[in-house]
Amino acid sequence: MPDTAAPVKKPKAPTPFMAQYLAIKAKHDDALLFFRMGDFYELFFEDAVRAAEILDITLTSRGEHDGKPIPMAGVPYHAAEGYLARLIKSGERVAVCEQTESPAEAKKRGSKAIVNREIVRIVTPGTITEDSLLPPRRGQALVAVAFGTGGADAALAACDVSTGHFEVRAFAPEIYAETLGALPITELLITESDADKPLVRHAQEAMRLAQTYRPNSAANAKSGERLLKDAFKIAALDSFGVFTKAELSACALLLDYLSITQAGDDIRLDPPRRSATTSGLSIDPATRASLEIDTALDGSRRGTLLATVDRTVTAPGARLLAARIARPETDASEISARHDAIAYFLANDHLREIVRSALKTAPDLERARARIRLGRGGPRDLAAIGTALQAGEHAVAEIARAASNPPPLIEAALQALTLSNAPDLASLVADLSKALADDLPTLARDGGFIAIGWDQALDEARTLKSDSRQIIAELQTRYAEETGISGLKIKFNNVLGYFIDVTARHADPLMQAPLAETFIHRQTLASNVRFSTTELSELAGKISRADDVAKGRELAIFSAFCARVETVSDPLSAAAGALAELDTAAANAEWASETDAVRPTLAPAPVFEAEGLRHPVVEAALRKQGEGFTANDLTLDASGDTAPRLGLVTGPNMAGKSTYLRQACLAVILAQAGLYVPARALNVGIADRVFSRVGASDDLSRGRSTFMVEMVETAAILTQATANSFVILDEVGRGTSTYDGLAIAWAAVEHLHNTNKCRALFATHYHELTSLAEDLPSATNLSLRAKEWKDELVFLHDVQSGPADRSYGVQVARLAGLPARAVKRAEQVLKQLEAAPDAMETLPLFAAMAETEPEPETLAADHPALNLLDSVDPDSLTPREALDLIYKLKDRA
C-alpha cells in the first residue's frame, strides 16, 4: 500500500548570516548581543524580546529559524549610548558586535561572502567609560574579592575603568561588609564557592550589590602574578611590593574579567596602589544607612551628609570628596594635612574664589585620559585634556601671585600642575590648543576637528574637496593660454572622469609636437575631440580621493595625539589628582566658611569634647525654612578620666534625641574625613570604628522583624566595638514586651560601659535606666528639655544634665493628630498607671472605657458661644441675621 502521509519537512539550515549570529551568541549567552548591521544594532530571538520590553521599542521579525519567525528589535547606531544606559541600569550586560570589514572587502572573498563581525567589548555595570552612561560626580568601582586558603584572610582588587585607578587591599574577613561598603561598587566579582560563604551572603543581603559570579579557577594566585606582569609589561612584581596569595587571587579575578569584557584588548590601568590593611575608619552597612552618609534611605543623594557639604566645582573633586567621606582616615598626619589645606584657603578668601573660578573651566581630565588610553576617546577628550591642564596652570599662577606659603598638600598639587616641570606635557597642551578646531565632533571618524593651518597635507586635501571647481577653472585657463585655444574646456563625465574638450578644428595642434607630449588623446567625436594630461589625471584622482584623504589624515593626526597622551599618562594622572585635591580643599573651605565650621583638634586620647555642636544636614534644612538650629555641647571620655564614657539620653519624642546622637557620630566622620566640623570647638580622639543603631526598620524579605533587625545590629555593636570606637544607640529593646525590652536595654548599657568601654550615647524611653548612672562610675544622664505651655508641648531642643522628668508621650500623640477622645482616654489610663504602677494587670481598662464612652465632649457652661445662643430666638431670625450669628459664634468658639 503506498505511503500517503505528508513528507516531514526537514528544518532549513540557517542562512550564513544567521549562522554567524548564532555562533557569536553562543559564546556570550549571558549578555544581550548588539549585532551591528549597517546603521543599526540589531537584537534577535530572546534578546530582542527582552530589549523591546526594557527599551519600549518595536518588536518585529526577520526570516525564520526552526520553522518559526525570528523576533528582531534594533536601535540606531548613532544613538546607541542612551539605550545602553537603560539596559545597564536594568541589570543587563551587553556584548557589542561590530563589523570588522566593509561590504566591498567582504566581496573580495567571494560574491556570497558576508561581512566579518567580532565582539569588541562587553558592557557591564563596572566597565562603563562613556560620559553619557556615567554619573560625573560619582565614582564607579569594579571590585574582585578573593579569600585565602581556609578563609583566614581576604583581599580585594578594585579598579575604576573610567579613570584607570587600580587598588589592591588585604583585609580581615570579619570586616568584609565594612570594607566593601566604603567603595562605590557598581559590580562585584566573586567566585561561585566564595559567594556561598555566610559573611558574603549576609553582606549581599544588606547591600544588594550587582554581583557577577566567576569560576573558582579564575581566582588563582599564579594567574594573578602572570596577569599583572602581562598587563604592566614587567618581568617581576618587586616594584609593586609583596602581594599575599589572596591579593594575587583577587587581581587574577579582576584582570581576567577585564580581558574578557575588553575583548582581549590591552588592559589600561594605572599601576596598583596597595592600601594598608588597617587604614580607614570602619563603618558597617547598617551604620551607613542609618546616618545617610552618601545615600539617603530612599536611595537618592538628596539629604545626605555628602550632598550637604559638597561644594566642589569639578567632577574629579566631587569623586575625591565622596571617597574621603565614605572612608574617613585613621592616620592623624593625613587628617591634619587635609585640615591644613582647608585652613590655607580659609585664610585666603579672595584666592579661594579665584582658584574655584579657574577650576570651574576644567573638564574631567581623569576620564578623558582613560578613554583615550582605552581607544574609546574622541576629539573632545583631547580638548578636555588641554583645557583641564590650562585651568590648572591658571590656578598655579594665581597662587604663585599671592606669594603665600601653601601647606604640603597644596604645594604637591601645584608641582603636579606646573607645566614647566613637565616639558612633554607643556608641549602637548600647546599643540592641542593650536591643532584642535573650535567646534568638535564626538567621534574622530566624523572629521572636521583639526584646525586650518595645523597640517599642510590636510589643508591641501580639504582645499581640493571644497575648491575643486576653482582649481579646475584655473587649470583650464592655464591650458587655454598655453595652447592658444580660447575654446578649450575641462569637463567631467562618469565614463572618462575629467577630460579636456576642444572642437575638431583645434584638435590637430594638440596631436602634434610639442603639445602632443602633454596632451593625450582620449576620444574623437563628430565635432569634438577629448584629451587628458598626466597633471589632470593626478588632479582628478586627488579630487576624487580628497574626502577620504582628509578624513584619513585627521584620523592619523588623532592617533598621533593619542600616542602622545599615552607617553605622558603618568604626569597626566598626577595632574588630574592635583586638580581634584585643589578643588576639594577649596570646596571644603567654602563650606566651612558658609557654616562657621571649625577645625577639630585631634586628641591622643579617646575623648569627644564638643562645644556648640550642630547637625550639618538638619541645620541646612532648617536654614532653607528660615529657622535656626539649637547647638549643644557633649563631653565623653572612653577612659573615664576627664568625663563620662557613656551618656544616657532621655526626653520626649520629637525633642531631638536622634539628631543629638547623629550629629556626634557625623562629627567624628567629618573630622576624620579631613573636613571641618559645624561647632564652636571640637577636641576628638581618632576612632577606629563608628556604630549607629537609630530608628526602626524590618527586613521581611529575609524573615526578620523590626525587633530582630534591631537585635542583630545591637549584637554587632556589642561584639565589635573597641575602646576607640564611637557608638550611638537609640531605643534598644522597644520592639518587644516592656520587661523584656527593659532587660535587654539594661544589659546593653552595662556591656557598653563595662566591656566595650567606648564613647557611647544611649537614647531611651525606659526611665528606669537612668538609675544606672548612679551605679556605673563612667555613665551620666543627659536629657532634651521640653515644657508644657497652655496645654501645648514646646520642644526646646537643648540638652541638660540629668534625666528627663517624663516622656510626654501623650502630648506628642496629641501633636500627631490623635482624636481628642483617644488622647483623653490615654491621659486617664496614664494617671491610673502612674498612681498604681504594680496594678497594670488588674487595671479595669474595659470598664473605664465603658464609663467614658457615653460622655459627650461638651463646652463649658459659661462659654461665650453658649451665652450667645441662649440670647437668640431662632424663629425670629432673618437669613441675614442667621449668617451674622454664625460668624459671631465662630469668633467666640
Coordinates of N, CA and C in Angstrom, one line a residue, residues 202-328:
H202 N 25.4 37.4 53.8 CA 24.8 38.4 54.7 C 25.1 39.8 54.2
A203 N 26.3 40.1 53.7 CA 26.7 41.4 53.2 C 25.9 41.7 51.9
Q204 N 25.7 40.7 51.1 CA 25.0 40.9 49.9 C 23.5 41.2 50.2
E205 N 23.0 40.5 51.2 CA 21.6 40.8 51.5 C 21.4 42.2 52.0
A206 N 22.5 42.7 52.7 CA 22.4 44.1 53.3 C 22.6 45.2 52.2
M207 N 23.6 44.9 51.3 CA 24.0 46.0 50.3 C 23.4 45.8 48.9
R208 N 22.9 44.6 48.6 CA 22.3 44.4 47.3 C 23.2 44.9 46.1
L209 N 24.4 44.4 46.1 CA 25.4 44.7 45.1 C 25.1 43.9 43.8
A210 N 25.5 44.5 42.7 CA 25.4 43.8 41.4 C 26.6 42.8 41.3
Q211 N 26.3 41.5 41.6 CA 27.3 40.5 41.7 C 27.4 39.7 40.4
T212 N 28.7 39.5 40.0 CA 28.9 38.6 38.8 C 29.8 37.4 39.3
Y213 N 29.3 36.2 39.1 CA 29.9 35.0 39.5 C 30.9 34.5 38.5
R214 N 32.1 34.2 39.0 CA 33.2 33.7 38.1 C 33.6 32.3 38.6
P215 N 34.1 31.5 37.7 CA 34.6 30.2 38.0 C 35.6 30.2 39.1
N216 N 35.7 29.2 40.0 CA 36.7 29.2 41.0 C 38.1 29.2 40.5
S217 N 38.3 28.7 39.3 CA 39.6 28.6 38.7 C 40.1 30.0 38.3
A218 N 39.2 31.0 38.2 CA 39.6 32.4 37.8 C 40.4 33.1 38.9
A219 N 40.2 32.7 40.2 CA 40.9 33.3 41.3 C 42.0 32.4 41.7
N220 N 43.1 32.6 41.0 CA 44.3 31.8 41.2 C 45.5 32.7 41.4
A221 N 46.3 32.5 42.4 CA 47.4 33.4 42.7 C 48.5 33.4 41.6
K222 N 48.8 32.2 41.1 CA 49.8 32.2 40.0 C 49.3 32.9 38.7
S223 N 48.0 32.8 38.4 CA 47.4 33.5 37.3 C 47.5 35.0 37.6
G224 N 47.2 35.4 38.8 CA 47.3 36.8 39.2 C 48.6 37.4 39.0
E225 N 49.7 36.7 39.3 CA 51.0 37.2 39.1 C 51.3 37.3 37.6
R226 N 50.9 36.3 36.8 CA 51.2 36.4 35.4 C 50.4 37.5 34.7
L227 N 49.1 37.7 35.1 CA 48.3 38.7 34.5 C 48.8 40.1 34.9
L228 N 49.3 40.3 36.1 CA 49.8 41.6 36.5 C 51.1 41.9 35.6
K229 N 51.9 40.9 35.5 CA 53.1 41.1 34.7 C 52.8 41.4 33.2
D230 N 51.8 40.7 32.7 CA 51.4 41.0 31.3 C 50.7 42.3 31.1
A231 N 49.9 42.7 32.1 CA 49.2 44.0 32.0 C 50.1 45.2 32.0
F232 N 51.2 45.1 32.9 CA 52.1 46.2 33.0 C 53.4 46.0 32.4
K233 N 53.5 44.9 31.6 CA 54.7 44.6 30.8 C 56.0 44.7 31.6
I234 N 56.0 43.9 32.7 CA 57.1 43.9 33.6 C 57.5 42.4 33.8
A235 N 58.8 42.2 34.2 CA 59.3 40.9 34.4 C 59.1 40.4 35.9
A236 N 59.0 41.3 36.8 CA 58.8 41.0 38.2 C 57.9 42.0 38.9
L237 N 57.3 41.6 40.0 CA 56.4 42.5 40.7 C 57.0 43.2 41.9
D238 N 58.3 43.2 42.0 CA 59.0 43.8 43.1 C 58.7 45.2 43.3
S239 N 58.6 46.0 42.2 CA 58.3 47.4 42.3 C 56.9 47.7 42.8
F240 N 56.0 46.7 42.8 CA 54.7 46.9 43.4 C 54.6 46.5 44.8
G241 N 55.6 45.9 45.3 CA 55.5 45.4 46.7 C 55.3 43.9 46.8
V242 N 55.1 43.3 48.0 CA 54.9 41.9 48.2 C 53.5 41.6 48.3
F243 N 52.9 40.9 47.4 CA 51.5 40.6 47.4 C 51.2 39.3 48.2
T244 N 50.1 39.2 48.9 CA 49.7 38.0 49.5 C 49.0 37.1 48.5
K245 N 48.8 35.8 48.8 CA 48.1 35.0 47.8 C 46.7 35.4 47.6
A246 N 46.1 35.9 48.6 CA 44.7 36.4 48.5 C 44.7 37.6 47.6
E247 N 45.6 38.5 47.7 CA 45.7 39.7 46.8 C 45.9 39.3 45.4
L248 N 46.8 38.4 45.1 CA 47.1 37.9 43.8 C 45.9 37.2 43.2
S249 N 45.2 36.5 44.0 CA 43.9 35.8 43.5 C 42.9 36.8 43.1
A250 N 42.8 37.9 44.0 CA 41.8 39.0 43.6 C 42.2 39.7 42.3
C251 N 43.5 39.9 42.1 CA 44.0 40.5 40.9 C 43.7 39.6 39.7
A252 N 43.9 38.3 39.9 CA 43.6 37.4 38.8 C 42.1 37.5 38.4
L253 N 41.2 37.5 39.4 CA 39.8 37.6 39.1 C 39.4 38.8 38.4
L254 N 40.0 40.0 38.8 CA 39.7 41.3 38.2 C 40.3 41.3 36.7
L255 N 41.6 41.0 36.6 CA 42.2 41.2 35.3 C 41.7 40.2 34.2
D256 N 41.4 39.0 34.7 CA 40.8 38.0 33.7 C 39.5 38.5 33.2
Y257 N 38.7 39.1 34.1 CA 37.3 39.6 33.7 C 37.5 40.8 32.8
L258 N 38.4 41.7 33.1 CA 38.7 42.9 32.2 C 39.1 42.4 30.8
S259 N 39.9 41.4 30.8 CA 40.4 40.9 29.4 C 39.2 40.4 28.6
I260 N 38.2 39.7 29.3 CA 37.0 39.2 28.6 C 36.2 40.4 28.1
T261 N 35.9 41.4 29.0 CA 35.0 42.5 28.7 C 35.6 43.4 27.7
Q262 N 36.9 43.5 27.6 CA 37.6 44.3 26.6 C 37.9 43.6 25.4
A263 N 37.4 42.4 25.3 CA 37.6 41.5 24.1 C 39.1 41.3 23.7
G264 N 39.9 41.1 24.8 CA 41.3 40.8 24.5 C 42.2 42.0 24.3
D265 N 41.6 43.2 24.3 CA 42.5 44.4 24.1 C 43.4 44.6 25.4
D266 N 44.4 45.3 25.2 CA 45.3 45.6 26.4 C 44.5 46.2 27.5
I267 N 44.8 45.8 28.7 CA 44.2 46.4 29.9 C 44.9 47.7 30.2
R268 N 44.2 48.8 30.3 CA 44.8 50.1 30.5 C 44.4 50.6 31.9
L269 N 45.2 50.2 32.9 CA 45.0 50.7 34.2 C 46.4 51.2 34.7
D270 N 46.3 52.1 35.7 CA 47.5 52.6 36.4 C 48.0 51.5 37.2
P271 N 49.3 51.6 37.6 CA 49.9 50.6 38.5 C 49.1 50.5 39.8
P272 N 49.0 49.3 40.3 CA 48.2 49.1 41.5 C 48.7 49.9 42.7
R273 N 47.8 50.5 43.5 CA 48.2 51.1 44.7 C 47.7 50.2 45.8
R274 N 48.6 49.9 46.8 CA 48.3 48.9 47.8 C 48.0 49.7 49.1
S275 N 46.8 49.5 49.6 CA 46.4 50.2 50.9 C 46.7 49.4 52.1
A276 N 47.0 50.1 53.2 CA 47.3 49.4 54.4 C 46.0 48.6 54.9
T277 N 46.2 47.5 55.5 CA 45.1 46.6 55.9 C 44.2 47.3 56.9
T278 N 44.9 48.1 57.9 CA 44.1 48.7 59.0 C 43.7 50.1 58.7
S279 N 44.0 50.7 57.6 CA 43.7 52.1 57.4 C 42.3 52.3 57.1
G280 N 41.8 53.4 57.6 CA 40.4 53.8 57.3 C 39.5 53.6 58.5
L281 N 38.6 54.5 58.7 CA 37.5 54.4 59.8 C 36.5 53.3 59.3
S282 N 36.3 52.3 60.1 CA 35.4 51.3 59.7 C 33.9 51.7 60.0
I283 N 33.1 51.5 58.9 CA 31.6 51.9 59.1 C 30.8 50.7 58.4
D284 N 30.0 50.0 59.2 CA 29.3 48.9 58.7 C 28.1 49.4 57.9
P285 N 27.5 48.5 57.0 CA 26.4 48.9 56.2 C 25.2 49.5 56.9
A286 N 24.9 48.9 58.1 CA 23.7 49.4 58.9 C 24.0 50.8 59.4
T287 N 25.2 51.1 59.8 CA 25.5 52.5 60.2 C 25.5 53.4 59.0
R288 N 26.0 53.0 57.9 CA 26.0 53.9 56.7 C 24.5 54.3 56.3
A289 N 23.7 53.3 56.4 CA 22.3 53.5 56.1 C 21.6 54.4 57.1
S290 N 21.9 54.1 58.4 CA 21.3 54.9 59.5 C 21.7 56.4 59.4
L291 N 23.0 56.6 59.1 CA 23.5 58.0 59.1 C 23.3 58.7 57.8
E292 N 22.9 58.0 56.8 CA 22.7 58.5 55.4 C 23.9 59.3 55.0
I293 N 25.0 58.7 55.0 CA 26.3 59.4 54.7 C 26.4 59.8 53.3
D294 N 26.2 58.9 52.3 CA 26.2 59.3 50.9 C 25.0 58.8 50.1
T295 N 24.1 58.0 50.8 CA 22.9 57.6 50.2 C 21.8 57.7 51.1
A296 N 20.7 58.4 50.7 CA 19.5 58.5 51.6 C 18.7 57.2 51.7
L297 N 17.8 57.1 52.6 CA 17.0 55.9 52.8 C 16.2 55.6 51.6
D298 N 15.9 56.6 50.8 CA 15.1 56.4 49.5 C 16.0 56.1 48.3
G299 N 17.3 56.0 48.6 CA 18.3 55.6 47.5 C 18.8 56.8 46.8
S300 N 18.4 58.0 47.1 CA 18.9 59.2 46.4 C 20.1 59.8 47.1
R301 N 20.6 60.9 46.6 CA 21.7 61.6 47.2 C 21.2 62.8 48.0
R302 N 20.0 63.2 47.8 CA 19.4 64.4 48.4 C 19.3 64.1 49.9
G303 N 19.7 65.1 50.7 CA 19.6 65.0 52.2 C 20.6 64.2 52.9
T304 N 21.7 63.8 52.1 CA 22.8 63.0 52.8 C 23.8 64.0 53.3
L305 N 24.7 63.5 54.1 CA 25.9 64.2 54.6 C 26.7 64.7 53.4
L306 N 27.0 63.9 52.4 CA 27.8 64.2 51.3 C 27.2 65.4 50.5
A307 N 25.9 65.3 50.2 CA 25.2 66.3 49.4 C 25.2 67.6 50.2
T308 N 25.1 67.6 51.5 CA 25.1 68.8 52.3 C 26.4 69.6 52.3
V309 N 27.5 68.8 52.3 CA 28.8 69.5 52.5 C 29.5 69.7 51.1
D310 N 29.0 69.1 50.1 CA 29.7 69.2 48.8 C 29.6 70.5 48.1
R311 N 30.8 71.2 48.0 CA 30.9 72.5 47.3 C 31.9 72.4 46.1
T312 N 32.2 71.2 45.7 CA 33.2 71.0 44.7 C 32.7 71.6 43.3
V313 N 33.6 72.0 42.5 CA 33.2 72.6 41.2 C 33.7 71.7 40.0
T314 N 34.4 70.6 40.3 CA 34.8 69.7 39.2 C 34.3 68.3 39.5
A315 N 34.2 67.5 38.5 CA 33.7 66.1 38.7 C 34.8 65.3 39.5
P316 N 36.1 65.3 39.1 CA 37.1 64.6 39.9 C 37.1 65.0 41.4
G317 N 36.9 66.3 41.6 CA 36.9 66.8 43.0 C 35.7 66.2 43.8
A318 N 34.6 66.2 43.1 CA 33.4 65.6 43.8 C 33.6 64.1 44.1
R319 N 34.3 63.4 43.2 CA 34.5 62.0 43.4 C 35.5 61.8 44.6
L320 N 36.5 62.7 44.6 CA 37.5 62.6 45.7 C 36.9 62.8 47.1
L321 N 36.0 63.9 47.1 CA 35.4 64.2 48.4 C 34.5 63.0 48.8
A322 N 33.7 62.4 47.8 CA 32.9 61.3 48.2 C 33.7 60.1 48.7
A323 N 34.8 59.9 48.1 CA 35.7 58.8 48.6 C 36.1 59.0 50.0
R324 N 36.5 60.3 50.3 CA 37.0 60.6 51.7 C 35.9 60.5 52.7
I325 N 34.7 60.9 52.4 CA 33.6 60.8 53.3 C 33.2 59.4 53.5
A326 N 33.2 58.6 52.4 CA 32.8 57.2 52.5 C 33.8 56.4 53.3
R327 N 35.1 56.8 53.3 CA 36.1 56.0 54.0 C 37.1 57.0 54.7
P328 N 36.6 57.6 55.8 CA 37.5 58.5 56.6 C 38.8 57.9 57.0

